[in-house]
Tab-separated table of C-alpha atoms in Angstrom:
chain	number	residue	atom	x	y	z
A	253	MET	CA	-287.108	-83.533	-147.506
A	254	TYR	CA	-289.279	-84.168	-151.185
A	255	ASN	CA	-290.043	-80.291	-151.396
A	256	ARG	CA	-285.911	-79.715	-151.713
A	257	ILE	CA	-285.946	-83.189	-154.418
A	258	SER	CA	-288.842	-81.400	-155.785
A	259	ILE	CA	-286.916	-78.044	-156.590
A	260	ILE	CA	-283.685	-79.080	-157.786
A	261	LEU	CA	-285.925	-81.122	-160.513
A	262	PHE	CA	-287.929	-78.198	-161.697
A	263	LEU	CA	-283.905	-76.252	-161.813
A	264	CYS	CA	-283.204	-79.111	-163.797
A	265	LEU	CA	-286.051	-79.616	-165.457
A	266	SER	CA	-286.229	-75.045	-166.829
A	267	VAL	CA	-282.624	-75.451	-168.336
A	268	LEU	CA	-283.202	-79.151	-169.755
A	269	SER	CA	-286.037	-76.664	-171.666
A	270	ALA	CA	-284.722	-73.997	-173.097
A	271	ARG	CA	-280.863	-75.489	-173.913
A	272	SER	CA	-279.572	-74.117	-177.566
A	273	SER	CA	-277.239	-75.100	-180.039
A	274	GLY	CA	-273.810	-73.458	-180.815
A	275	ILE	CA	-270.625	-74.056	-181.070
A	276	ASP	CA	-268.556	-74.056	-177.641
A	277	SER	CA	-265.686	-72.366	-178.410
A	278	VAL	CA	-267.301	-69.289	-178.745
A	279	ALA	CA	-270.380	-69.897	-176.228
A	280	PHE	CA	-267.578	-71.130	-173.066
A	281	ALA	CA	-265.418	-67.805	-174.088
A	282	GLU	CA	-268.351	-65.261	-173.030
A	283	HIS	CA	-269.530	-67.100	-170.264
A	284	VAL	CA	-267.000	-68.015	-168.664
A	285	SER	CA	-265.062	-64.712	-169.692
A	286	LEU	CA	-264.012	-62.113	-166.183
A	287	TRP	CA	-263.961	-59.291	-169.107
A	288	LYS	CA	-267.851	-60.081	-169.374
A	289	ALA	CA	-268.583	-60.417	-165.992
A	290	THR	CA	-266.956	-56.875	-165.750
A	291	GLU	CA	-268.765	-55.727	-168.838
A	292	LEU	CA	-272.510	-57.162	-166.782
A	293	ARG	CA	-271.706	-54.705	-163.757
A	294	LEU	CA	-271.807	-51.328	-165.844
A	295	SER	CA	-275.152	-50.874	-165.863
A	296	GLU	CA	-278.629	-52.396	-164.354
A	297	ASN	CA	-280.261	-51.555	-167.835
A	298	PRO	CA	-282.209	-54.994	-169.093
A	299	ALA	CA	-281.894	-53.409	-172.289
A	300	LEU	CA	-278.678	-52.468	-173.007
A	301	GLN	CA	-277.860	-56.453	-172.394
A	302	ASN	CA	-279.323	-58.001	-176.253
A	303	GLY	CA	-275.357	-56.756	-177.566
A	304	LEU	CA	-273.556	-58.223	-175.070
A	305	PHE	CA	-273.713	-62.154	-175.150
A	306	ARG	CA	-273.948	-63.777	-179.063
A	307	MET	CA	-274.502	-67.691	-178.482
A	308	SER	CA	-276.491	-68.982	-175.914
A	309	PHE	CA	-275.248	-70.947	-172.880
A	310	SER	CA	-277.063	-72.892	-170.402
A	311	GLU	CA	-274.947	-74.786	-167.374
A	312	ILE	CA	-276.702	-76.818	-164.209
A	313	GLU	CA	-273.894	-77.047	-161.382
A	314	VAL	CA	-274.392	-79.319	-158.383
A	315	GLY	CA	-271.968	-78.259	-155.154
A	316	GLY	CA	-269.926	-76.914	-151.526
A	317	ASP	CA	-268.641	-73.877	-150.658
A	318	TYR	CA	-266.928	-73.793	-147.202
A	319	SER	CA	-265.236	-70.771	-144.986
A	320	HIS	CA	-263.612	-70.982	-141.878
A	321	ALA	CA	-261.684	-68.756	-139.457
A	322	ALA	CA	-260.269	-68.668	-135.882
A	323	GLN	CA	-261.064	-66.225	-134.627
A	324	PRO	CA	-264.203	-63.356	-136.938
A	325	LEU	CA	-264.114	-60.442	-138.777
A	326	LEU	CA	-266.589	-59.907	-137.302
A	327	TYR	CA	-268.881	-61.201	-134.466
A	328	GLN	CA	-271.827	-60.323	-136.434
A	329	LEU	CA	-271.106	-62.475	-139.496
A	330	GLY	CA	-269.357	-65.670	-137.775
A	331	LYS	CA	-265.981	-66.968	-138.070
A	332	GLY	CA	-267.425	-69.252	-141.330
A	333	HIS	CA	-270.573	-71.619	-142.935
A	334	LEU	CA	-271.090	-75.046	-144.983
A	335	PHE	CA	-273.331	-74.673	-147.600
A	336	GLY	CA	-274.163	-77.269	-150.060
A	337	GLN	CA	-275.385	-75.862	-153.186
A	338	VAL	CA	-277.446	-76.233	-156.450
A	339	LYS	CA	-277.134	-73.449	-159.585
A	340	ALA	CA	-278.730	-73.289	-162.833
A	341	ARG	CA	-278.346	-70.522	-165.599
A	342	SER	CA	-279.102	-69.491	-169.161
A	343	TYR	CA	-279.575	-66.828	-171.467
A	344	ILE	CA	-280.877	-68.102	-174.539
A	345	ARG	CA	-280.590	-65.664	-177.916
A	346	MET	CA	-283.776	-65.079	-179.651
A	347	SER	CA	-283.438	-63.883	-182.508
A	348	GLU	CA	-280.473	-61.491	-183.529
A	349	ASN	CA	-282.198	-58.503	-181.761
A	350	SER	CA	-283.270	-59.957	-178.385
A	351	ALA	CA	-282.641	-61.808	-175.706
A	352	VAL	CA	-283.773	-64.481	-172.499
A	353	TRP	CA	-282.495	-64.979	-169.217
A	354	GLY	CA	-282.411	-66.966	-166.042
A	355	ASN	CA	-281.001	-67.786	-162.827
A	356	ALA	CA	-281.964	-70.411	-160.387
A	357	SER	CA	-280.993	-71.977	-157.002
A	358	TYR	CA	-280.573	-74.103	-153.773
A	359	ARG	CA	-278.454	-73.659	-151.073
A	360	THR	CA	-278.938	-74.665	-147.027
A	361	GLY	CA	-275.912	-75.154	-144.460
A	362	LYS	CA	-274.369	-73.812	-141.467
A	363	ARG	CA	-273.062	-69.872	-140.387
A	364	GLN	CA	-270.385	-71.101	-137.658
A	365	LYS	CA	-270.360	-68.889	-134.619
A	366	GLN	CA	-273.040	-65.670	-135.144
A	367	LYS	CA	-273.239	-63.371	-132.331
A	368	TRP	CA	-274.780	-60.153	-131.533
A	369	ASN	CA	-276.424	-60.553	-134.234
A	370	SER	CA	-279.793	-62.464	-134.240
A	371	THR	CA	-281.287	-60.842	-137.841
A	372	SER	CA	-281.119	-62.037	-141.330
A	373	ASP	CA	-279.093	-59.607	-143.619
A	374	PHE	CA	-276.904	-57.851	-141.599
A	375	LEU	CA	-274.676	-56.643	-143.962
A	376	LEU	CA	-278.448	-55.082	-146.035
A	377	LEU	CA	-279.643	-53.889	-141.811
A	378	TYR	CA	-276.865	-53.104	-139.738
A	379	PRO	CA	-277.240	-51.456	-137.266
A	380	TYR	CA	-280.353	-51.700	-136.374
A	381	VAL	CA	-280.620	-56.152	-135.734
A	382	MET	CA	-281.426	-58.124	-133.100
A	383	GLY	CA	-278.230	-59.603	-131.132
A	384	ASP	CA	-277.291	-61.375	-127.931
A	385	THR	CA	-273.521	-62.140	-126.787
A	386	ILE	CA	-273.764	-66.663	-126.846
A	387	GLY	CA	-274.926	-66.437	-130.161
A	388	GLY	CA	-274.341	-69.972	-132.227
A	389	ASP	CA	-274.358	-71.920	-135.480
A	390	LEU	CA	-276.890	-70.510	-137.323
A	391	SER	CA	-278.778	-73.474	-139.977
A	392	SER	CA	-280.113	-71.115	-143.223
A	393	GLU	CA	-281.796	-71.900	-146.151
A	394	ARG	CA	-282.156	-69.383	-149.354
A	395	TYR	CA	-284.067	-70.188	-152.837
A	396	THR	CA	-283.155	-67.727	-155.379
A	397	PHE	CA	-284.988	-66.922	-158.747
A	398	SER	CA	-283.943	-64.383	-161.237
A	399	GLY	CA	-285.574	-64.169	-165.136
A	400	GLY	CA	-284.500	-61.029	-167.911
A	401	TRP	CA	-285.606	-60.053	-171.095
A	402	VAL	CA	-284.547	-57.271	-173.660
A	403	ARG	CA	-285.513	-56.774	-177.617
A	404	ARG	CA	-284.037	-54.235	-179.887
A	405	MET	CA	-286.992	-53.271	-183.055
A	406	LYS	CA	-284.739	-50.582	-185.669
A	407	ARG	CA	-283.153	-47.614	-182.959
A	408	LEU	CA	-285.065	-49.240	-179.563
A	409	GLY	CA	-284.643	-51.114	-176.863
A	410	LEU	CA	-286.814	-52.052	-174.283
A	411	GLY	CA	-286.191	-54.973	-171.528
A	412	ALA	CA	-287.486	-56.067	-168.160
A	413	ASP	CA	-284.781	-57.927	-165.078
A	414	ILE	CA	-286.165	-59.874	-161.897
A	415	ASN	CA	-285.614	-61.306	-159.020
A	416	PHE	CA	-286.654	-63.113	-156.446
A	417	ARG	CA	-284.532	-64.411	-152.342
A	418	ALA	CA	-286.626	-66.286	-150.295
A	419	GLU	CA	-284.657	-67.689	-147.325
A	420	HIS	CA	-285.012	-68.907	-143.611
A	421	GLU	CA	-282.286	-68.692	-141.120
A	422	TYR	CA	-283.058	-70.848	-138.010
A	423	ARG	CA	-280.887	-72.361	-134.547
A	424	THR	CA	-282.043	-75.600	-132.518
A	425	ARG	CA	-280.503	-74.606	-129.278
A	426	ASP	CA	-281.124	-71.486	-127.199
A	427	PRO	CA	-281.067	-68.360	-127.728
A	428	ARG	CA	-283.444	-69.723	-131.809
A	429	PRO	CA	-283.585	-67.620	-134.325
A	430	ARG	CA	-285.792	-67.677	-136.649
A	431	CYS	CA	-286.130	-65.595	-139.385
A	432	ILE	CA	-287.406	-65.473	-142.868
A	433	VAL	CA	-287.022	-63.501	-145.104
A	434	THR	CA	-288.335	-61.922	-149.127
A	435	ASP	CA	-286.896	-60.209	-150.952
A	436	LEU	CA	-288.895	-59.161	-154.147
A	437	SER	CA	-286.770	-56.871	-156.940
A	438	VAL	CA	-287.760	-55.420	-160.762
A	439	SER	CA	-286.428	-52.898	-162.967
A	440	LEU	CA	-287.352	-51.549	-166.169
A	441	GLY	CA	-285.765	-50.384	-169.195
A	442	ALA	CA	-285.668	-48.644	-172.134
A	443	MET	CA	-282.934	-48.068	-174.951
A	444	TRP	CA	-282.196	-45.563	-177.609
A	445	GLN	CA	-279.841	-45.007	-180.464
A	446	PHE	CA	-279.316	-41.299	-181.055
A	447	CYS	CA	-275.934	-41.220	-183.796
A	448	ASN	CA	-273.198	-43.255	-182.782
A	449	TYR	CA	-274.551	-43.066	-179.094
A	450	TYR	CA	-276.944	-45.883	-176.851
A	451	MET	CA	-278.471	-43.304	-174.224
A	452	GLY	CA	-280.577	-45.459	-172.111
A	453	ALA	CA	-282.875	-45.132	-168.385
A	454	THR	CA	-283.828	-47.865	-166.309
A	455	PHE	CA	-287.333	-47.633	-163.099
A	456	GLY	CA	-286.942	-49.946	-160.484
A	457	GLY	CA	-288.121	-50.561	-157.276
A	458	ARG	CA	-287.413	-52.922	-154.254
A	459	PHE	CA	-290.218	-55.332	-151.639
A	460	TYR	CA	-288.353	-56.576	-148.635
A	461	LYS	CA	-289.768	-58.202	-145.855
A	462	GLN	CA	-287.981	-59.980	-143.131
A	463	THR	CA	-289.771	-62.054	-139.693
A	464	ASN	CA	-287.207	-62.256	-137.095
A	465	ASP	CA	-288.678	-63.885	-133.671
A	466	VAL	CA	-285.828	-65.046	-131.108
A	467	GLU	CA	-287.205	-68.327	-128.365
A	468	PHE	CA	-286.060	-69.621	-125.207
A	469	MET	CA	-287.076	-73.629	-124.791
A	470	ARG	CA	-285.081	-74.740	-121.386
A	471	GLU	CA	-286.073	-73.858	-118.402
A	472	ALA	CA	-282.950	-72.401	-117.304
A	473	GLY	CA	-284.212	-69.353	-118.213
A	474	ILE	CA	-283.333	-66.777	-121.036
A	475	ILE	CA	-280.889	-63.662	-122.070
A	476	PRO	CA	-281.157	-60.424	-122.842
A	477	GLU	CA	-282.042	-60.308	-126.633
A	478	TYR	CA	-281.099	-55.818	-127.467
A	479	GLN	CA	-282.300	-53.980	-129.673
A	480	MET	CA	-279.252	-52.949	-131.807
A	481	VAL	CA	-279.071	-48.481	-132.338
A	482	GLY	CA	-275.715	-47.925	-134.110
A	483	LEU	CA	-272.115	-48.726	-132.677
A	484	GLY	CA	-272.848	-50.740	-130.100
A	485	ALA	CA	-276.122	-49.275	-128.647
A	486	ASP	CA	-279.363	-50.374	-128.128
A	487	TYR	CA	-282.977	-49.152	-127.882
A	488	GLN	CA	-282.956	-49.844	-123.849
A	489	ARG	CA	-286.646	-49.318	-123.405
A	490	PHE	CA	-287.763	-52.537	-125.863
A	491	SER	CA	-283.939	-54.213	-125.640
A	492	GLY	CA	-284.460	-57.488	-123.072
A	493	SER	CA	-287.773	-59.521	-123.437
A	494	PHE	CA	-288.935	-58.283	-126.562
A	495	SER	CA	-287.313	-60.380	-129.140
A	496	SER	CA	-289.939	-60.506	-131.504
A	497	ALA	CA	-289.654	-58.115	-135.014
A	498	TYR	CA	-290.146	-57.379	-138.017
A	499	TYR	CA	-288.971	-55.419	-141.464
A	500	LYS	CA	-290.336	-54.026	-143.925
A	501	ALA	CA	-289.940	-51.893	-147.139
A	502	THR	CA	-290.105	-50.222	-150.761
A	503	GLY	CA	-287.684	-48.600	-152.349
A	504	TRP	CA	-287.176	-47.203	-155.549
A	505	THR	CA	-284.297	-47.241	-157.828
A	506	VAL	CA	-283.632	-45.261	-161.291
A	507	GLY	CA	-280.299	-45.036	-163.791
A	508	ALA	CA	-279.199	-43.444	-166.976
A	509	ASP	CA	-276.353	-45.150	-168.793
A	510	LEU	CA	-274.514	-44.014	-172.762
A	511	ARG	CA	-272.531	-46.163	-174.647
A	512	PRO	CA	-270.763	-45.896	-177.618
A	513	ALA	CA	-272.790	-48.192	-180.812
A	514	ILE	CA	-269.364	-48.251	-182.312
A	515	GLU	CA	-265.398	-49.371	-181.920
A	516	SER	CA	-265.210	-47.002	-179.466
A	517	GLY	CA	-266.255	-44.409	-177.460
A	518	ALA	CA	-267.012	-43.130	-174.028
A	519	TYR	CA	-269.333	-43.915	-172.099
A	520	ALA	CA	-270.821	-43.097	-167.839
A	521	SER	CA	-273.890	-44.562	-166.233
A	522	ALA	CA	-274.803	-42.949	-162.698
A	523	GLY	CA	-277.773	-44.792	-160.718
A	524	PHE	CA	-279.402	-43.621	-156.804
A	525	SER	CA	-281.247	-45.763	-154.974
A	526	HIS	CA	-283.227	-44.815	-152.494
A	527	THR	CA	-285.642	-47.786	-149.219
A	528	PRO	CA	-286.510	-47.701	-145.819
A	529	TYR	CA	-286.532	-50.380	-143.701
A	530	LYS	CA	-289.398	-50.344	-141.164
A	531	ARG	CA	-288.809	-52.356	-138.110
A	532	VAL	CA	-291.378	-53.194	-135.974
A	533	LEU	CA	-291.603	-55.192	-132.492
A	534	THR	CA	-294.926	-57.778	-133.016
A	535	ASP	CA	-294.843	-57.509	-129.248
A	536	VAL	CA	-296.302	-55.020	-128.283
A	537	ASN	CA	-298.662	-54.301	-131.424
A	538	ALA	CA	-296.823	-53.300	-133.920
A	539	LEU	CA	-295.239	-51.483	-132.852
A	540	PRO	CA	-292.180	-49.287	-135.429
A	541	ILE	CA	-289.438	-48.606	-132.774
A	542	SER	CA	-286.617	-46.889	-136.234
A	543	THR	CA	-286.363	-46.199	-139.914
A	544	LEU	CA	-283.605	-47.032	-141.565
A	545	TYR	CA	-282.639	-45.297	-144.530
A	546	LEU	CA	-280.417	-46.887	-146.756
A	547	GLU	CA	-279.537	-43.898	-150.343
A	548	LYS	CA	-276.940	-45.553	-152.561
A	549	ALA	CA	-275.053	-43.552	-155.368
A	550	THR	CA	-273.148	-45.063	-158.428
A	551	LEU	CA	-271.315	-43.489	-161.316
A	552	GLN	CA	-268.948	-44.889	-163.847
A	553	THR	CA	-267.023	-43.222	-166.421
A	554	GLY	CA	-264.803	-43.688	-168.989
A	555	TRP	CA	-263.350	-44.891	-172.550
A	556	ARG	CA	-263.244	-47.615	-174.524
A	557	TYR	CA	-262.292	-50.203	-177.343
A	558	GLU	CA	-264.323	-53.067	-178.705
A	559	GLY	CA	-262.237	-55.076	-181.782
A	560	THR	CA	-262.687	-58.508	-182.711
A	561	THR	CA	-259.861	-59.302	-181.923
A	562	SER	CA	-258.905	-57.043	-178.438
A	563	ALA	CA	-260.593	-54.726	-176.192
A	564	TRP	CA	-259.099	-52.008	-173.188
A	565	ARG	CA	-260.995	-50.080	-171.088
A	566	LEU	CA	-260.135	-46.988	-168.983
A	567	PHE	CA	-262.837	-45.832	-166.349
A	568	ALA	CA	-263.787	-44.508	-163.406
A	569	GLU	CA	-265.836	-44.670	-159.795
A	570	ALA	CA	-267.272	-43.744	-157.636
A	571	ASP	CA	-269.672	-45.597	-154.793
A	572	TYR	CA	-271.846	-43.785	-152.376
A	573	GLU	CA	-273.885	-44.885	-148.932
A	574	ARG	CA	-275.552	-43.328	-147.321
A	575	ARG	CA	-277.246	-44.690	-143.708
A	576	ILE	CA	-279.911	-43.005	-140.999
A	577	GLY	CA	-281.703	-43.918	-138.810
A	578	ASP	CA	-284.931	-42.689	-137.503
A	579	GLU	CA	-285.447	-43.830	-133.598
A	580	ASN	CA	-289.640	-43.365	-132.818
A	581	ILE	CA	-290.527	-41.721	-129.384
A	582	ALA	CA	-292.883	-44.147	-128.184
A	583	GLY	CA	-295.239	-42.581	-125.148
A	584	SER	CA	-296.945	-44.166	-122.240
A	585	ALA	CA	-298.059	-48.103	-122.348
A	586	SER	CA	-302.205	-48.767	-122.457
A	587	ALA	CA	-303.161	-52.584	-121.980
A	588	ASN	CA	-299.814	-53.589	-124.079
A	589	GLU	CA	-300.163	-50.520	-127.381
A	590	TYR	CA	-297.993	-47.641	-127.048
A	591	ASP	CA	-298.958	-44.651	-128.975
A	592	VAL	CA	-295.686	-42.622	-131.563
A	593	ILE	CA	-295.033	-39.169	-130.075
A	594	GLY	CA	-291.895	-37.822	-132.032
A	595	LYS	CA	-288.781	-39.117	-133.751
A	596	MET	CA	-285.428	-38.366	-133.728
A	597	THR	CA	-282.567	-38.029	-136.237
A	598	MET	CA	-280.168	-40.651	-133.918
A	599	TYR	CA	-277.624	-41.875	-137.007
A	600	ARG	CA	-275.437	-41.167	-139.089
A	601	ALA	CA	-273.111	-42.847	-141.814
A	602	HIS	CA	-271.411	-42.209	-144.671
A	603	ASN	CA	-269.205	-45.558	-146.911
A	604	ALA	CA	-267.484	-43.861	-150.676
A	605	THR	CA	-265.513	-45.219	-152.362
A	606	TYR	CA	-263.138	-43.842	-155.287
A	607	CYS	CA	-261.494	-45.589	-157.981
A	608	ILE	CA	-259.586	-45.232	-161.079
A	609	GLY	CA	-258.662	-48.342	-163.558
A	610	TRP	CA	-257.443	-49.743	-167.158
A	611	GLY	CA	-258.994	-53.209	-167.736
A	612	PHE	CA	-257.544	-55.488	-171.736
A	613	THR	CA	-258.892	-58.586	-173.301
A	614	LYS	CA	-256.841	-60.311	-176.126
A	615	LYS	CA	-258.346	-63.431	-178.683
A	616	LEU	CA	-255.980	-65.466	-180.184
A	617	ASP	CA	-256.395	-68.675	-182.185
A	618	ALA	CA	-257.393	-70.720	-178.781
A	619	SER	CA	-256.879	-68.927	-176.127
A	620	ASN	CA	-258.092	-65.415	-174.063
A	621	TRP	CA	-256.136	-63.628	-172.016
A	622	THR	CA	-258.109	-60.675	-169.477
A	623	ALA	CA	-256.646	-58.571	-167.308
A	624	ILE	CA	-257.413	-55.470	-165.132
A	625	VAL	CA	-255.972	-53.624	-162.222
A	626	LYS	CA	-257.688	-50.582	-160.519
A	627	GLY	CA	-256.461	-48.864	-156.635
A	628	GLY	CA	-258.407	-45.833	-154.933
A	629	TYR	CA	-259.556	-44.824	-151.697
A	630	ASN	CA	-262.618	-45.786	-149.291
A	631	ASP	CA	-263.982	-43.132	-146.024
A	632	TYR	CA	-266.581	-43.964	-143.419
A	633	ALA	CA	-267.755	-42.946	-140.781
A	634	ALA	CA	-270.707	-43.309	-138.801
A	635	ASP	CA	-272.291	-41.130	-135.326
A	636	TYR	CA	-274.666	-41.689	-133.078
A	637	GLU	CA	-276.398	-38.657	-131.450
A	638	PHE	CA	-276.808	-39.986	-127.511
A	639	PRO	CA	-274.879	-41.213	-126.296
A	640	HIS	CA	-272.128	-39.438	-128.213
A	641	ARG	CA	-270.800	-42.462	-130.073
A	642	ASN	CA	-268.464	-41.996	-133.557
A	643	MET	CA	-265.965	-44.601	-135.560
A	644	SER	CA	-263.592	-43.389	-138.543
A	645	LEU	CA	-262.084	-44.689	-141.259
A	646	LYS	CA	-260.013	-44.180	-143.912
A	647	LYS	CA	-258.028	-46.478	-146.662
A	648	VAL	CA	-256.173	-46.866	-149.817
A	649	TYR	CA	-256.994	-50.139	-151.907
A	650	SER	CA	-255.439	-51.497	-155.247
A	651	GLU	CA	-256.549	-54.551	-156.789
A	652	ALA	CA	-256.010	-56.783	-159.999
A	653	GLN	CA	-257.245	-58.994	-162.016
A	654	GLY	CA	-256.267	-61.403	-164.305
A	655	GLN	CA	-258.241	-64.177	-166.647
A	656	TRP	CA	-256.280	-66.961	-169.145
A	657	GLN	CA	-259.192	-69.233	-171.185
A	658	ARG	CA	-257.305	-72.146	-173.517
A	659	LEU	CA	-259.498	-74.173	-176.401
A	660	PHE	CA	-257.558	-77.364	-176.678
A	661	LYS	CA	-257.456	-79.038	-179.925
A	662	ASP	CA	-259.968	-81.848	-178.808
A	663	GLY	CA	-262.474	-79.379	-177.436
A	664	GLN	CA	-261.992	-78.995	-173.640
A	665	THR	CA	-261.522	-75.849	-172.482
A	666	LEU	CA	-259.397	-74.578	-169.775
A	667	SER	CA	-260.261	-71.130	-167.405
A	668	CYS	CA	-258.131	-70.067	-164.826
A	669	THR	CA	-259.078	-66.909	-162.989
A	670	LEU	CA	-256.648	-65.240	-160.129
A	671	SER	CA	-257.330	-61.495	-157.721
A	672	ALA	CA	-255.284	-60.079	-155.708
A	673	ALA	CA	-256.241	-57.008	-153.278
A	674	TRP	CA	-254.617	-54.911	-151.078
A	675	TYR	CA	-256.076	-52.199	-148.501
A	676	GLY	CA	-253.872	-50.675	-146.243
A	677	ASN	CA	-255.344	-47.586	-143.723
A	678	VAL	CA	-254.348	-44.146	-143.172
A	679	ASP	CA	-256.605	-42.644	-140.581
A	680	ASP	CA	-258.689	-44.476	-138.131
A	681	ALA	CA	-260.687	-42.766	-134.448
A	682	MET	CA	-263.354	-43.612	-132.357
A	683	THR	CA	-265.060	-42.428	-129.578
A	684	MET	CA	-266.985	-43.981	-126.830
A	685	PRO	CA	-268.541	-43.291	-123.655
A	686	LEU	CA	-266.605	-46.012	-121.960
A	687	ALA	CA	-268.010	-44.931	-118.849
A	688	SER	CA	-271.885	-46.083	-119.435
A	689	MET	CA	-270.519	-49.273	-121.222
A	690	ASP	CA	-271.024	-52.731	-119.742
A	691	GLU	CA	-268.159	-54.849	-119.966
A	692	ALA	CA	-269.306	-56.926	-123.116
A	693	ARG	CA	-270.581	-53.049	-125.344
A	694	THR	CA	-267.472	-52.250	-124.547
A	695	GLU	CA	-265.130	-54.923	-126.325
A	696	LEU	CA	-268.041	-56.171	-128.704
A	697	MET	CA	-266.500	-52.310	-129.471
A	698	ASN	CA	-263.073	-52.598	-129.328
A	699	TYR	CA	-263.270	-56.151	-131.288
A	700	THR	CA	-265.355	-53.966	-133.889
A	701	TYR	CA	-262.697	-51.396	-134.075
A	702	ALA	CA	-259.740	-53.546	-134.301
A	703	SER	CA	-261.072	-55.448	-137.111
A	704	ALA	CA	-262.234	-52.351	-139.147
A	705	LYS	CA	-259.069	-50.393	-138.906
A	706	ALA	CA	-255.875	-53.508	-139.758
A	707	ASP	CA	-254.738	-53.185	-143.189
A	708	ILE	CA	-256.391	-56.416	-144.950
A	709	ALA	CA	-255.087	-58.803	-147.459
A	710	THR	CA	-257.129	-60.628	-150.220
A	711	ALA	CA	-255.594	-63.137	-153.059
A	712	ASN	CA	-258.615	-65.584	-155.038
A	713	ALA	CA	-257.975	-68.223	-157.647
A	714	THR	CA	-261.060	-70.469	-159.852
A	715	VAL	CA	-259.196	-72.760	-162.447
A	716	ARG	CA	-262.851	-74.577	-164.120
A	717	PHE	CA	-261.772	-77.310	-167.239
A	718	ASP	CA	-264.705	-78.730	-169.398
A	719	ILE	CA	-264.711	-81.538	-171.794
A	720	PRO	CA	-266.505	-82.077	-174.418
A	721	LEU	CA	-269.584	-85.211	-174.344
A	722	SER	CA	-271.139	-86.647	-177.048
A	723	VAL	CA	-274.675	-86.808	-175.383
A	724	VAL	CA	-278.091	-85.777	-177.428
A	725	GLY	CA	-278.524	-82.551	-176.073
A	726	LEU	CA	-275.365	-82.144	-173.706
A	727	LYS	CA	-272.581	-80.197	-175.246
A	728	SER	CA	-270.082	-80.638	-171.900
A	729	VAL	CA	-269.718	-82.164	-168.665
A	730	PHE	CA	-267.039	-79.251	-166.006
A	731	ALA	CA	-265.864	-79.069	-162.737
A	732	THR	CA	-264.515	-75.944	-160.952
A	733	ILE	CA	-262.793	-75.470	-157.944
A	734	ALA	CA	-262.136	-72.135	-156.553
A	735	GLY	CA	-259.989	-70.999	-153.049
A	736	GLY	CA	-259.538	-67.260	-151.498
A	737	TRP	CA	-257.220	-66.901	-148.463
A	738	THR	CA	-257.917	-62.749	-146.987
A	739	SER	CA	-256.057	-61.583	-143.833
A	740	ALA	CA	-256.971	-58.235	-141.793
A	741	GLY	CA	-254.307	-58.537	-138.690
A	742	TYR	CA	-255.418	-60.990	-135.521
A	743	TYR	CA	-257.965	-61.798	-138.721
A	744	ASN	CA	-256.956	-64.818	-140.920
A	745	SER	CA	-259.724	-67.084	-142.965
A	746	VAL	CA	-259.932	-70.097	-145.786
A	747	ALA	CA	-262.044	-70.300	-148.053
A	748	LEU	CA	-262.725	-73.101	-150.836
A	749	SER	CA	-265.808	-73.443	-153.274
A	750	MET	CA	-265.908	-76.882	-155.181
A	751	ASN	CA	-268.557	-77.793	-158.382
A	752	VAL	CA	-269.182	-79.608	-161.320
A	753	GLY	CA	-272.564	-79.430	-163.663
A	754	VAL	CA	-273.179	-80.118	-167.787
A	755	THR	CA	-273.891	-77.736	-170.090
A	756	PHE	CA	-276.101	-77.838	-172.595
């Protein structure tokens, strides 16, 4: 408990030490802007962040985050969660040509009714996770930190960014998983102005490790822990009594950018990352049993205009993710030691998303308006070689986001953000070796398939209200409330988050 309080105090002091001066309304409009949030996602190059914000801004907030569904969308993700959290963020303009930024957070709580997954970061590591048929609530603690720097020198710009996450998840009832994650990403960026364009390049690395252990304390005995390998299959030789593993990975990412240095022009960003996640069994002298090769490619291009009181852009985006799973073949055991005598590529999956869209923002005397709409197509397919299994899905989707920001005469500010999306299924297929599958595995895959092929509708709303303060060093106190709803066939969930904080 004392360690948690110390961390929270450290977050507060970190932000206080970086407090800045500026006009509240301008800083608020920039840093709580939907338009700026989408601009941040256009590029991961820190060297292009210098001109994103004109004003410094710092804040700290505390609150809670809740979601619940009667049935899970996926068994591995559970029925919902309840978290308490504290967050701090700061963006400081050091001069016209340089800036620094940082974020820190602490979150604690529980995930509800999670099964078929005893491993943290399921969406990152699937299908190579450990799981069982019982599961339960999972306690979770997460610490994050990130920071960056950018410097402009005539035509040259340099930047660096670091992101770190530490997470601990566990359960105090059988089965009792304990997962400890450390995840570090770093990136270095450069930019060069040529005529009316900025040309940028990025190179980064990712360093990941997770220890994953499941124990049983009660005398009633243990149940099998399955080493899952894809589409409901498991590595039968090492499932059951082998319940300790760790994951490790070292990956890299590269990117290239083109941005107009004037009011209007074409822009483009492209990126590629490659990370191999190796799974190692600690019970049998660090035997590597599988490697997941995760590759991601992104491409964004369009035309943009950035004026004094308005901005717009037309854009097209493509995101492609590929997962390839190699499984090692172990020889005969000798004194509980196994030699790797070969490997086979057993799992392949891809997830591709394409979209086109339009965005517009308008600044009036005391208010800002933003609207972003897009529509696209999603193609997903996964195959497991033997016994052969396959699942494929194709969907079309549309999404709309809108925001209204208002500055009142007494200095109070209000921001309202709405979003809605719809994903419609156009084609789906699944092939399973049902004759060789047990009842539990059959039910798992039928449930997963029903969830995956369902039409999905979502709606979300966020309201933030800031009241100015006359306290030395503080600019405003604010409250944020957000709610969301998701429907996918028989699945219906609600989400609610509430936070209060101060800006500096």
